[in-house]
Amino acid sequence: MRFAPNFQKMASFGALALALPACALPSPAMAAAKPATATPANQWPDQILFGAAYYDEYAPTDRLDEDVRLMKAANITVVRIAESTWGTMETAPGVFVFHHIDRVLAAMGKAGIKVIIGTPTYAVPTWLAKQHPDVLAITAQGPYSYGRRQNMDITSPEFRKAAERAIVALVDHVKDNPAVIGYQLDNETKAYGTSGPNVQAAFVEHMKQRFNGDLDALNKAFGLNYWSNRINRWEDFPNVNGSINASLSAAFAQFQRGLVTDYLGWQAALVRAHAKPNQFLTQNFDLDWRGYSYGVQADVNHWQAAKALDVAGIDIYHPGQSNLTGTEIALGGDLARSIKHGQNYLVIETTAQGFPEWTPYPGQLRLQAFSHLANGANMLEYWHWGTTANAIETYWRGLLSQDFKPNATYKEAATIGADLARLGPKLANLTKQNKVAIYVSNTALTGFDSFKPTADGKQVAYNDVMRGYYDALYRQNVEVDFITPDTPTPLDRYKLVIVPALYAASDAEIDRLNAYAKSGGHLLYSFKSGFSDENVKVRYADQPGRIAEAAGVRYSQFAAPQGVSLAGDPLKVGEKANTVRWWMEFLEPTTAQVVARYQHPSWPAYAAITRNHYGKGEVTYVGFMPSDEGLASLLQQEVALAGASDGEAARFPLVLRKGVLKNGHNVRYVLNFSANPARYTAPQPAQELLSGAKITSGGAVELSAWGVAILEEDAGKR
């Protein structure tokens, strides 16, 4: 077992050394989990992979040959297998049955279809839970019962022991098969709330190291004198599941994210030690879930966890039918591309038919597919091939329904496969040159969500603020990258950096952002930014703390707005949309210019939006959440002021995504998220790749309902 060397010492505390995240002590697993020198693009340099997850174990009958025939007819080029079937592969401890894996590999290899192998560790077999009940995580709500997936304690020695045996046996068994091109580590991995005695003990050790054994420093940093929460001896350190202290809770949340980083690093080192050098490692990260993929994942630091991978993978699910806007496709893609700092990514799971309310209208599957590619995806895989006939996901449908016969969705997928067989070599490895970035932070997310504002009877979360800004930019066809405190990319590559709800941040983090503005950048902070430090302790200073000087404002009071508008409708959105939502800070300019003031019969006319010249650049501060229309108007101004506008007039539901192809030509995806036909005027001479038509500068591009066009522009034109 590849546990950290101080395991025996840590075991005396009931904790794993592996439970110490990378931010505390790097484990040998993390040290070994460096990305391979070959990038995934080297594995298929001239093609985009197209496929689905495939589970021979779930099939109602032996239909492998027929499935492969249908896959070939649809130009399927890749399948993912094995990640959900530990109990089928290892029927008892050390008893391996590779029947399903072998027959699928043989069939796919014969058909020329590539295979990604998933390590099957996210759903533990019955025998493991029976023999070692402590592999099931203990959470703040109590211990998990067997049945659901992802119910294990990822730090459990018995789980790690069994998982290592399964991973090594699987990789050693399949690695020499030429069909196998890579491995997916686990599945949508998180810590699953694990917080039992072993994890609590490991957290105490982590705190000892972080504060060099100085309890006075910890008590001061976290404000633990409140309600007698002060810790006077390390042996008195309480179980943090009941904590009312946001600083302590945030530190534990960060620690749990570190467990995920360490766990994936451990798996990466293990797989890499047994796999072939030309086989890549990925992970299918998932996002905040609101019935579909919604925002930044609170439970994983994707930027840190991805360091162990060769390529980032993403699962993206989105509303369908009349609710299809493409926003979640773009958001998930922008996040996945940014996780590895601009590298192309893999869509490992996305909607085929999905839930009944997602069953795509004719044309939508094609629109969705090319929307993924327009954001930089190098692979598109559906979840999944054939719909299961039982269990919890019975009504979450794949390309085929339970009859496993071709249907309208499958037939439309076949047209996508045919187009990718022809155009994939040209479209693969798209690069982006975005001028706008959104700055996100797991620390700020945890801090903000510890004190969620309430509006209209609902709590407002960090991702609601972030999505407000992202969605407004998306609908104006302003493409973005995401950056974080972990992003090494210099900020000055962007014309505009937007910072939503940076509630908790270190001085150094804010100084970096302010320095970007001072050297000539355009920076926008939203409300509830700079309020607390990295420990979620409120700054003892004029608010917004470290931001105050750069923004040229201060405030000491705030309120939940009721019936508040902006004086004179400065954003020109009309009376109904000229509203102040969620939160309002009573801004008092010091050096800033006032862009908008609050209007209310009982409140003074405090500033609501300000802009401040700071060094060579400019800082905008928004002390409230505008309406969707108000935010769109404000961001249109900000993009123009920052020099980040490309003059594009098209707006949603006509969505534009741009990039540069391998041949150096600019490409423009034109996506019609509407049930009505649309027309787009091409700004440059181009070839429409799907039809082969030549388009002149100023020529009309006609799009059907839910239609798509791909314009390859002449070399050197932009």
XYZ file of C-alpha atoms in Angstrom:
718
model
C 0.000 0.000 0.000
C 1.340 3.421 -0.943
C 0.611 5.310 2.224
C 2.716 8.209 3.419
C 5.761 7.118 5.453
C 4.431 8.419 8.775
C 1.356 6.196 8.552
C 2.193 4.190 11.653
C 2.634 7.344 13.710
C -0.571 8.835 12.373
C -2.443 5.600 12.976
C -1.952 6.117 16.682
C -4.192 9.157 16.309
C -6.686 7.130 14.241
C -5.778 9.092 11.135
C -4.084 8.542 7.814
C -1.096 10.550 6.761
C -2.705 10.454 3.365
C -5.456 12.553 4.842
C -3.051 15.463 4.961
C -3.686 17.420 1.778
C -0.975 18.757 -0.455
C -1.284 22.186 1.150
C -0.097 20.645 4.446
C 2.453 17.944 3.627
C 3.000 16.500 0.161
C 2.665 12.730 0.158
C 4.818 10.416 -1.980
C 1.731 9.860 -4.123
C 1.514 13.544 -4.944
C 5.251 13.800 -5.512
C 5.027 10.975 -8.055
C 1.843 12.202 -9.671
C 3.442 14.531 -12.195
C 1.859 14.827 -15.623
C 3.435 12.733 -18.339
C 5.596 14.558 -20.823
C 3.294 13.558 -23.692
C 0.045 15.482 -23.845
C -3.235 13.792 -24.775
C -3.151 15.594 -28.113
C -0.231 13.319 -28.995
C -2.568 10.344 -28.696
C -4.948 11.482 -31.441
C -3.340 14.541 -33.025
C -5.639 14.703 -36.019
C -9.080 13.800 -34.740
C -11.848 14.569 -32.258
C -13.031 11.504 -30.389
C -16.776 10.798 -30.412
C -18.475 8.171 -28.310
C -20.303 7.055 -25.202
C -19.906 5.166 -21.958
C -20.589 1.480 -22.526
C -21.572 -1.146 -19.961
C -21.721 -4.697 -21.271
C -22.435 -5.711 -17.675
C -25.781 -3.889 -17.766
C -27.018 -5.187 -21.108
C -30.342 -7.075 -21.066
C -28.894 -9.747 -23.362
C -25.705 -10.528 -25.238
C -25.821 -7.811 -27.874
C -22.184 -6.697 -28.054
C -21.832 -7.412 -31.765
C -25.011 -5.484 -32.568
C -23.925 -2.552 -30.400
C -20.578 -2.390 -32.172
C -22.345 -2.505 -35.534
C -24.552 0.418 -34.529
C -21.529 2.305 -33.174
C -19.645 1.893 -36.422
C -22.690 3.041 -38.376
C -22.724 6.206 -36.236
C -18.950 6.767 -36.578
C -18.398 6.222 -32.859
C -14.634 6.275 -32.269
C -14.297 5.844 -28.489
C -16.034 4.200 -25.518
C -15.419 4.413 -21.801
C -15.822 1.196 -19.841
C -15.334 -0.423 -16.413
C -15.619 2.564 -14.052
C -18.920 1.458 -12.513
C -18.426 -2.292 -12.163
C -16.004 -3.155 -9.369
C -18.339 -5.821 -7.978
C -18.535 -7.537 -11.377
C -14.794 -7.397 -11.963
C -13.732 -8.484 -8.439
C -16.376 -10.856 -7.127
C -14.531 -11.541 -3.856
C -11.279 -10.188 -2.419
C -8.583 -10.999 -4.977
C -10.944 -12.982 -7.213
C -10.976 -11.206 -10.590
C -13.295 -11.934 -13.474
C -12.417 -9.884 -16.561
C -14.976 -11.523 -18.850
C -16.943 -8.372 -19.731
C -13.845 -6.202 -20.051
C -12.059 -8.717 -22.273
C -14.949 -9.218 -24.658
C -15.557 -5.487 -24.995
C -11.878 -4.783 -25.607
C -11.739 -7.515 -28.231
C -14.844 -6.257 -30.017
C -13.816 -2.611 -29.910
C -10.278 -3.376 -30.993
C -11.541 -5.366 -33.980
C -13.824 -2.456 -34.920
C -11.087 0.158 -34.519
C -12.878 1.899 -31.639
C -10.614 3.301 -28.923
C -11.237 2.541 -25.243
C -10.801 4.586 -22.066
C -10.648 2.437 -18.937
C -12.212 3.819 -15.785
C -10.831 2.761 -12.415
C -13.925 1.309 -10.715
C -13.393 2.755 -7.261
C -16.342 5.131 -6.869
C -18.872 2.340 -6.221
C -17.645 -0.196 -3.664
C -18.720 -3.871 -3.885
C -20.998 -5.450 -1.301
C -18.317 -7.764 0.021
C -16.013 -4.868 0.895
C -18.682 -3.047 2.878
C -19.651 -6.293 4.613
C -16.117 -7.262 5.587
C -15.004 -3.734 6.480
C -17.992 -1.565 7.434
C -15.586 1.253 8.296
C -14.947 1.859 4.582
C -18.320 3.635 4.576
C -17.841 7.295 5.362
C -19.038 8.885 8.568
C -20.412 12.329 7.774
C -21.882 15.210 9.744
C -25.262 13.552 9.222
C -24.027 10.171 10.443
C -22.597 7.054 8.793
C -23.548 6.071 5.268
C -25.498 2.886 4.670
C -24.627 0.625 1.766
C -26.500 1.129 -1.498
C -25.668 4.501 -2.959
C -22.457 5.081 -4.865
C -19.701 7.344 -3.508
C -20.434 6.327 0.061
C -16.880 5.495 1.053
C -14.240 7.175 3.157
C -11.490 7.863 0.625
C -8.928 7.937 3.474
C -9.896 4.518 4.886
C -6.903 2.101 4.956
C -9.123 -0.841 4.037
C -10.680 1.063 1.160
C -7.269 2.148 -0.119
C -5.943 -1.396 0.190
C -8.847 -2.867 -1.774
C -8.830 -0.028 -4.302
C -5.110 -0.453 -4.955
C -5.544 -4.178 -5.531
C -8.392 -3.555 -7.977
C -6.619 -0.730 -9.835
C -3.345 -2.616 -10.250
C -5.066 -5.811 -11.380
C -7.200 -3.918 -13.899
C -4.405 -1.794 -15.367
C -1.995 -4.723 -15.565
C -4.700 -6.735 -17.332
C -5.587 -4.159 -19.997
C -2.484 -2.002 -20.503
C -1.057 -4.016 -23.397
C -4.280 -3.969 -25.376
C -3.761 -1.577 -28.310
C -7.363 -0.350 -28.060
C -6.690 1.216 -24.626
C -5.640 4.848 -25.009
C -6.091 6.148 -21.473
C -7.579 5.914 -18.005
C -10.241 7.837 -16.158
C -9.412 8.011 -12.449
C -12.449 7.258 -10.289
C -15.611 9.215 -11.172
C -16.766 12.731 -10.240
C -14.573 12.398 -7.179
C -15.219 14.334 -3.981
C -14.611 13.724 -0.291
C -18.305 12.804 0.096
C -18.517 14.600 3.424
C -16.177 12.170 5.154
C -15.556 13.526 8.634
C -15.288 10.572 10.981
C -12.819 10.243 13.861
C -9.883 9.392 11.565
C -10.490 12.470 9.394
C -10.992 14.705 12.436
C -7.692 13.497 13.896
C -5.900 14.123 10.611
C -7.370 17.621 10.486
C -5.977 18.366 13.957
C -2.530 17.257 12.767
C -2.953 19.482 9.732
C -3.800 22.451 11.970
C -0.776 21.740 14.147
C 1.475 21.914 11.115
C -0.246 24.940 9.618
C 0.119 26.944 12.835
C 3.450 25.414 13.925
C 1.823 24.049 17.057
C 0.825 27.542 18.214
C -2.738 27.392 19.553
C -2.733 31.090 20.395
C -2.099 31.862 16.720
C -4.911 29.539 15.645
C -7.356 30.998 18.179
C -6.539 34.518 17.047
C -6.678 33.750 13.314
C -10.075 32.057 13.644
C -11.589 34.244 16.369
C -12.286 31.241 18.581
C -12.830 33.229 21.784
C -16.437 33.666 20.615
C -18.927 31.564 22.604
C -16.055 29.963 24.504
C -14.880 28.082 21.400
C -11.267 28.772 22.365
C -8.997 25.712 22.204
C -6.443 25.715 25.040
C -4.956 22.233 24.505
C -4.582 20.300 21.284
C -6.171 17.262 22.897
C -9.304 19.385 23.465
C -9.699 20.121 19.745
C -13.422 19.522 19.068
C -15.076 17.607 16.261
C -15.680 20.374 13.730
C -18.951 18.959 12.383
C -20.814 21.041 14.937
C -18.770 24.201 14.518
C -20.488 27.597 14.425
C -17.225 29.278 13.508
C -17.016 30.016 9.770
C -13.209 30.207 9.896
C -12.846 26.739 11.379
C -15.505 25.298 9.069
C -13.838 26.869 6.030
C -10.466 25.448 7.058
C -12.033 22.005 7.319
C -13.688 22.404 3.910
C -10.300 23.329 2.449
C -8.821 20.285 4.172
C -11.495 18.028 2.655
C -10.736 19.450 -0.800
C -7.111 18.560 -0.105
C -8.176 14.974 0.576
C -9.562 14.815 -2.959
C -6.376 16.275 -4.446
C -4.323 13.714 -2.549
C -6.614 10.816 -3.421
C -6.531 11.543 -7.146
C -2.782 12.049 -6.937
C -2.500 8.657 -5.252
C -4.552 7.015 -7.994
C -2.598 8.830 -10.704
C 0.742 7.622 -9.332
C -0.598 4.098 -9.049
C -1.996 3.954 -12.576
C 1.004 5.687 -14.105
C 3.350 3.148 -12.484
C 1.552 0.314 -14.317
C 0.187 1.869 -17.516
C 1.999 2.323 -20.806
C 3.776 5.683 -21.200
C 1.580 6.702 -24.140
C -1.679 6.144 -22.244
C -3.147 9.315 -20.729
C -4.771 9.992 -17.360
C -7.908 12.049 -16.904
C -10.769 12.564 -14.453
C -14.365 13.507 -15.109
C -14.789 16.535 -12.865
C -18.351 17.619 -12.200
C -19.752 21.013 -11.269
C -22.096 22.489 -8.687
C -25.449 20.783 -9.257
C -28.841 22.531 -9.466
C -30.641 19.750 -11.321
C -27.974 20.282 -14.005
C -24.372 21.531 -14.099
C -24.398 25.007 -12.593
C -21.170 26.481 -11.242
C -17.815 26.126 -9.515
C -17.537 22.876 -7.552
C -17.399 23.630 -3.824
C -16.041 20.219 -2.809
C -12.976 20.018 -5.073
C -10.251 22.447 -6.035
C -10.191 21.414 -9.678
C -7.068 23.445 -10.404
C -5.093 21.631 -7.718
C -6.568 18.188 -8.382
C -5.878 18.437 -12.115
C -2.130 18.749 -11.567
C -1.923 14.953 -11.358
C -3.676 14.518 -14.716
C -2.523 14.661 -18.312
C -5.788 16.193 -19.464
C -8.871 17.546 -17.713
C -12.192 15.838 -18.245
C -15.605 17.259 -17.494
C -19.197 16.075 -17.097
C -21.649 18.661 -18.440
C -25.416 18.315 -18.135
C -27.813 21.054 -19.091
C -31.520 21.826 -19.481
C -33.104 20.789 -22.757
C -35.943 21.474 -25.133
C -37.177 25.078 -24.857
C -34.828 25.662 -21.898
C -31.701 24.883 -23.920
C -29.519 27.995 -23.989
C -26.044 26.486 -24.238
C -24.929 28.476 -21.196
C -23.964 25.422 -19.160
C -22.130 23.898 -22.136
C -20.033 27.044 -22.472
C -19.544 27.411 -18.713
C -18.413 23.813 -18.238
C -16.137 24.047 -21.237
C -14.586 27.337 -20.152
C -13.939 25.923 -16.691
C -12.503 22.647 -18.021
C -10.239 24.456 -20.487
C -9.056 26.819 -17.747
C -8.347 24.049 -15.221
C -5.270 23.072 -17.235
C -4.545 26.686 -18.219
C -5.802 26.694 -21.788
C -5.339 23.044 -22.679
C -8.062 21.292 -24.665
C -10.263 19.033 -22.600
C -12.439 15.938 -22.797
C -16.218 15.922 -22.391
C -16.503 12.549 -20.684
C -20.228 12.710 -19.945
C -22.960 14.836 -21.442
C -26.639 14.678 -22.292
C -27.909 12.280 -24.951
C -31.616 11.869 -24.189
C -31.260 12.285 -20.444
C -34.339 12.975 -18.349
C -37.728 13.177 -20.089
C -37.611 16.977 -19.857
C -34.226 16.888 -21.646
C -35.260 14.746 -24.648
C -33.773 16.877 -27.434
C -35.817 18.544 -30.130
C -34.688 17.679 -33.656
C -31.443 19.501 -34.320
C -30.554 20.099 -30.685
C -28.160 17.164 -30.336
C -26.084 18.541 -33.225
C -26.195 22.031 -31.785
C -25.073 20.733 -28.393
C -22.235 18.696 -29.899
C -20.712 21.535 -31.885
C -21.180 23.875 -28.924
C -18.834 21.620 -26.944
C -16.253 21.683 -29.723
C -16.573 25.470 -30.009
C -15.248 25.808 -26.455
C -12.203 23.605 -27.011
C -13.357 20.016 -26.420
C -11.227 17.330 -28.072
C -13.650 14.547 -27.181
C -17.405 14.252 -26.838
C -18.831 11.234 -25.019
C -22.456 10.698 -24.100
C -23.680 9.133 -20.923
C -24.404 6.615 -22.021
C -24.859 4.196 -24.926
C -27.849 2.113 -23.818
C -30.295 3.013 -21.058
C -30.362 0.832 -17.950
C -33.481 -1.207 -17.216
C -33.359 -0.925 -13.436
C -32.045 0.995 -10.417
C -31.948 4.710 -9.725
C -30.987 5.878 -13.232
C -33.733 4.031 -15.104
C -35.116 7.283 -16.493
C -31.745 8.851 -17.298
C -31.498 7.708 -20.885
C -28.528 7.269 -23.168
C -28.366 7.368 -26.955
C -30.528 4.244 -27.102
C -33.641 3.692 -25.017
C -34.412 0.450 -23.177
C -35.337 -1.289 -26.443
C -31.756 -0.705 -27.672
C -32.997 0.131 -31.164
C -32.081 3.150 -33.304
C -34.216 6.186 -32.504
C -34.275 9.827 -33.584
C -31.520 10.788 -31.112
C -29.232 7.980 -32.253
C -29.844 8.881 -35.910
C -28.954 12.511 -35.235
C -25.824 11.371 -33.380
C -24.862 9.448 -36.510
C -24.876 12.703 -38.501
C -22.522 14.227 -35.914
C -20.235 11.214 -36.189
C -20.183 11.504 -39.970
C -19.299 15.204 -39.782
C -16.542 14.563 -37.259
C -15.093 11.743 -39.362
C -14.725 14.324 -42.126
C -13.966 17.512 -40.187
C -12.378 16.257 -36.974
C -8.794 16.565 -38.262
C -9.422 20.242 -38.974
C -11.396 21.054 -35.800
C -9.219 19.263 -33.226
C -6.995 21.250 -30.858
C -8.770 24.581 -31.158
C -6.996 27.386 -29.282
C -8.547 30.450 -27.660
C -7.298 34.020 -27.315
C -9.836 35.475 -24.879
C -9.512 39.035 -23.595
C -11.749 38.677 -20.515
C -11.303 36.513 -17.417
C -13.509 35.730 -14.432
C -11.628 35.237 -11.172
C -13.044 32.436 -8.996
C -11.942 31.004 -5.674
C -12.918 27.965 -3.611
C -11.964 29.894 -0.471
C -14.247 32.782 -1.398
C -17.029 30.345 -2.317
C -16.864 28.623 1.066
C -16.700 31.935 2.911
C -19.557 33.551 0.980
C -21.765 30.490 1.364
C -21.201 30.515 5.127
C -23.240 33.742 5.241
C -25.623 33.542 2.290
C -27.879 36.576 1.836
C -31.594 35.861 1.612
C -33.668 37.430 -1.158
C -37.270 36.689 -2.065
C -37.307 33.814 0.408
C -34.288 32.106 -1.176
C -30.661 31.996 -0.149
C -28.192 33.503 -2.600
C -25.017 31.454 -3.117
C -21.604 32.360 -4.500
C -22.361 30.596 -7.768
C -25.494 32.711 -8.204
C -23.324 35.828 -8.232
C -20.732 34.255 -10.529
C -23.406 32.977 -12.907
C -25.007 36.413 -13.077
C -21.797 37.861 -14.478
C -20.946 34.851 -16.636
C -24.415 34.562 -18.151
C -24.515 38.258 -19.063
C -21.188 37.965 -20.878
C -22.266 34.759 -22.615
C -25.412 36.360 -23.979
C -23.289 39.228 -25.368
C -20.880 36.764 -27.008
C -17.964 37.800 -24.816
C -15.860 34.684 -24.252
C -13.964 34.228 -20.997
C -11.295 32.201 -19.287
C -11.510 31.359 -15.599
C -8.572 32.174 -13.354
C -7.987 31.406 -9.679
C -5.385 32.014 -6.981
C -3.736 28.841 -8.379
C -3.517 30.120 -11.965
C 0.080 30.946 -12.966
C -0.992 32.863 -16.086
C -0.051 36.558 -15.812
C -3.172 38.652 -15.396
C -1.971 41.217 -17.899
C -2.813 38.896 -20.785
C -6.427 40.015 -20.199
C -8.008 43.381 -20.935
C -10.691 42.888 -18.259
C -10.746 40.775 -15.097
C -14.083 40.339 -13.305
C -14.013 39.322 -9.638
C -17.412 38.190 -8.329
C -17.963 37.926 -4.564
C -14.338 37.589 -3.438
C -15.574 37.334 0.134
C -12.465 35.672 1.576
C -8.981 36.309 0.207
C -5.452 36.857 1.458
C -3.724 40.224 1.290
C -1.329 38.824 -1.302
C -4.194 37.613 -3.465
C -5.887 41.016 -3.483
C -2.559 42.779 -3.968
C -2.004 40.726 -7.114
C -5.374 41.796 -8.501
C -4.853 45.439 -7.580
C -1.386 45.397 -9.127
C -2.946 44.193 -12.375
C -5.136 47.310 -12.411
C -2.333 49.610 -11.348
C -0.191 48.455 -14.259
C -2.941 49.195 -16.780
C -5.623 46.510 -16.449
C -9.371 46.990 -16.040
C -10.666 45.307 -12.890
C -14.245 44.869 -11.665
C -15.092 43.811 -8.106
C -18.620 42.835 -7.119
C -20.285 43.331 -3.739
C -19.067 41.284 -0.741
C -15.475 41.321 -1.992
C -12.462 41.845 0.270
C -14.618 41.682 3.403
C -12.657 38.937 5.161
C -9.167 37.477 5.010
C -8.244 33.968 3.850
C -9.388 32.627 7.232
C -12.884 34.102 6.741
C -12.159 36.569 9.533
C -13.577 40.042 8.875
C -10.908 42.636 8.184
C -10.495 45.253 10.898
C -10.410 48.136 8.413
C -12.510 50.315 6.201
C -14.429 48.007 3.927
C -13.909 46.675 1.310
C -10.652 46.088 3.133
C -7.597 45.663 0.960
C -9.676 46.716 -2.072
C -10.662 50.133 -0.654
C -7.693 52.136 -1.904
C -7.646 50.620 -5.389
C -11.417 51.019 -5.774
C -11.399 54.505 -4.260
C -14.363 53.769 -1.989
C -15.177 52.852 1.565
C -18.263 51.671 3.419
C -19.212 50.674 6.928
C -22.898 49.830 6.487
C -24.909 47.555 4.249
C -28.491 46.368 4.007
C -30.829 43.892 2.360
C -32.547 46.054 -0.284
C -36.317 46.418 -0.367
C -37.799 48.609 -3.051
C -34.446 50.173 -3.914
C -33.626 51.377 -7.423
C -30.874 53.417 -9.067
C -31.372 57.154 -9.328
C -32.025 58.258 -12.896
C -31.821 54.747 -14.397
C -28.116 55.172 -15.254
C -27.897 51.742 -16.911
C -30.808 52.630 -19.246
C -32.796 49.454 -18.620
C -36.238 50.839 -17.786
C -38.168 51.068 -14.565
C -38.887 47.364 -14.111
C -35.236 46.302 -14.498
C -33.749 49.288 -12.676
C -33.652 47.391 -9.396
C -31.168 46.672 -6.627
C -31.097 42.992 -5.668
C -29.770 40.728 -2.922
C -27.408 43.111 -1.089
C -26.466 46.787 -1.000
C -23.315 48.383 0.380
C -23.459 52.090 1.250
C -20.443 53.187 -0.779
C -18.701 56.470 0.017
C -16.230 57.512 -2.706
C -12.776 58.671 -1.683
C -11.166 59.029 -5.106
C -13.674 57.158 -7.296
C -16.186 58.603 -9.726
C -19.840 57.721 -9.070
C -21.493 55.746 -11.885
C -24.776 55.093 -10.082
C -26.462 56.007 -6.798
C -29.154 54.218 -4.828
C -32.643 55.688 -4.747
C -35.014 55.060 -1.848
C -37.232 57.414 0.166
C -35.566 56.496 3.452
C -31.940 55.860 2.507
C -29.425 58.573 1.659
C -28.174 58.524 -1.938
C -25.073 56.451 -1.313
C -22.985 55.398 -4.295
C -23.892 52.016 -5.780
C -21.386 51.689 -8.659
C -18.055 53.510 -8.860
C -15.038 53.668 -11.159
C -11.603 54.698 -9.997
C -8.479 55.515 -11.974
C -5.765 53.529 -10.262
C -2.238 53.869 -11.576
C -2.418 53.190 -15.309
C -5.659 51.234 -15.044
C -9.150 51.363 -13.650
C -11.148 49.630 -10.914
C -14.948 49.353 -10.995
C -16.762 48.451 -7.795
C -20.393 47.258 -7.820
C -21.930 47.383 -4.341
C -25.075 45.372 -5.118
C -26.440 42.788 -7.545
C -28.062 44.439 -10.563
C -30.956 42.893 -12.442
C -30.049 40.664 -15.379
C -30.725 43.569 -17.719
C -28.762 45.999 -15.568
C -25.798 43.646 -15.378
C -25.849 43.194 -19.149
C -25.808 46.962 -19.645
C -23.016 47.488 -17.118
C -20.832 44.735 -18.572
C -21.296 46.052 -22.081
C -19.847 49.330 -20.815
C -17.028 47.608 -18.945
C -15.999 45.474 -21.915
C -15.911 48.569 -24.143
C -13.974 50.655 -21.606
C -11.428 47.880 -21.200
C -10.883 47.629 -24.948
C -12.032 44.001 -24.851
C -14.847 44.346 -27.386
C -14.369 42.944 -30.879
C -17.263 44.949 -32.303
C -19.474 41.900 -32.733
C -23.136 42.926 -32.863
C -24.757 39.472 -32.620
C -26.495 38.631 -29.351
C -28.203 35.606 -27.821
C -29.947 33.479 -29.040
C -27.276 33.721 -31.742
C -24.145 32.550 -29.930
C -20.639 32.977 -31.343
C -17.554 31.072 -30.212
C -14.195 31.810 -31.799
C -10.743 30.312 -31.922
C -7.740 29.410 -34.022
C -7.418 26.102 -35.863
C -4.215 24.064 -36.116
C -3.646 25.442 -39.603
C -3.553 28.982 -38.200
C -6.924 29.983 -39.623
C -9.513 31.672 -37.447
C -12.743 29.774 -36.958
C -16.132 31.066 -35.910
C -18.862 28.751 -34.606
C -22.308 30.292 -35.140
C -24.906 28.629 -32.897
C -28.635 29.328 -33.038
C -30.221 28.587 -29.659
C -33.712 29.270 -30.922
C -36.681 27.444 -32.406
C -36.749 30.148 -35.103
C -34.441 30.385 -38.127
C -31.716 33.018 -37.900
C -29.356 34.903 -40.189
C -25.782 35.913 -39.452
C -23.685 38.324 -41.483
C -20.150 37.008 -41.940
C -17.550 39.704 -41.182
C -14.818 37.941 -43.183
C -14.612 35.717 -46.258
C -14.965 32.141 -45.067
C -15.846 28.584 -45.908
C -18.787 27.073 -44.062
C -17.343 23.694 -43.151
C -20.518 21.678 -42.633
C -21.951 22.501 -46.058
C -18.772 23.421 -47.907
C -20.324 26.706 -49.033
C -18.146 29.744 -49.723
C -19.181 32.878 -47.810
C -18.149 36.364 -48.872
C -17.394 39.218 -46.501
C -20.797 40.608 -45.545
C -22.489 37.483 -46.862
C -25.482 35.951 -45.139
C -25.216 32.700 -43.200
C -28.665 31.132 -42.872
C -29.298 28.967 -39.822
C -32.270 26.693 -39.280
C -34.012 26.336 -35.932
C -31.376 25.034 -33.491
C -28.908 25.254 -36.354
C -25.129 25.584 -36.453
C -22.542 26.868 -38.902
C -18.749 26.657 -38.719
C -16.898 29.391 -40.571
C -13.232 28.872 -41.354
C -11.952 32.315 -42.208
C -9.161 33.110 -44.617
C -5.668 33.002 -43.153
C -4.591 36.174 -41.400
C -8.105 37.608 -41.082
C -9.603 38.366 -37.652
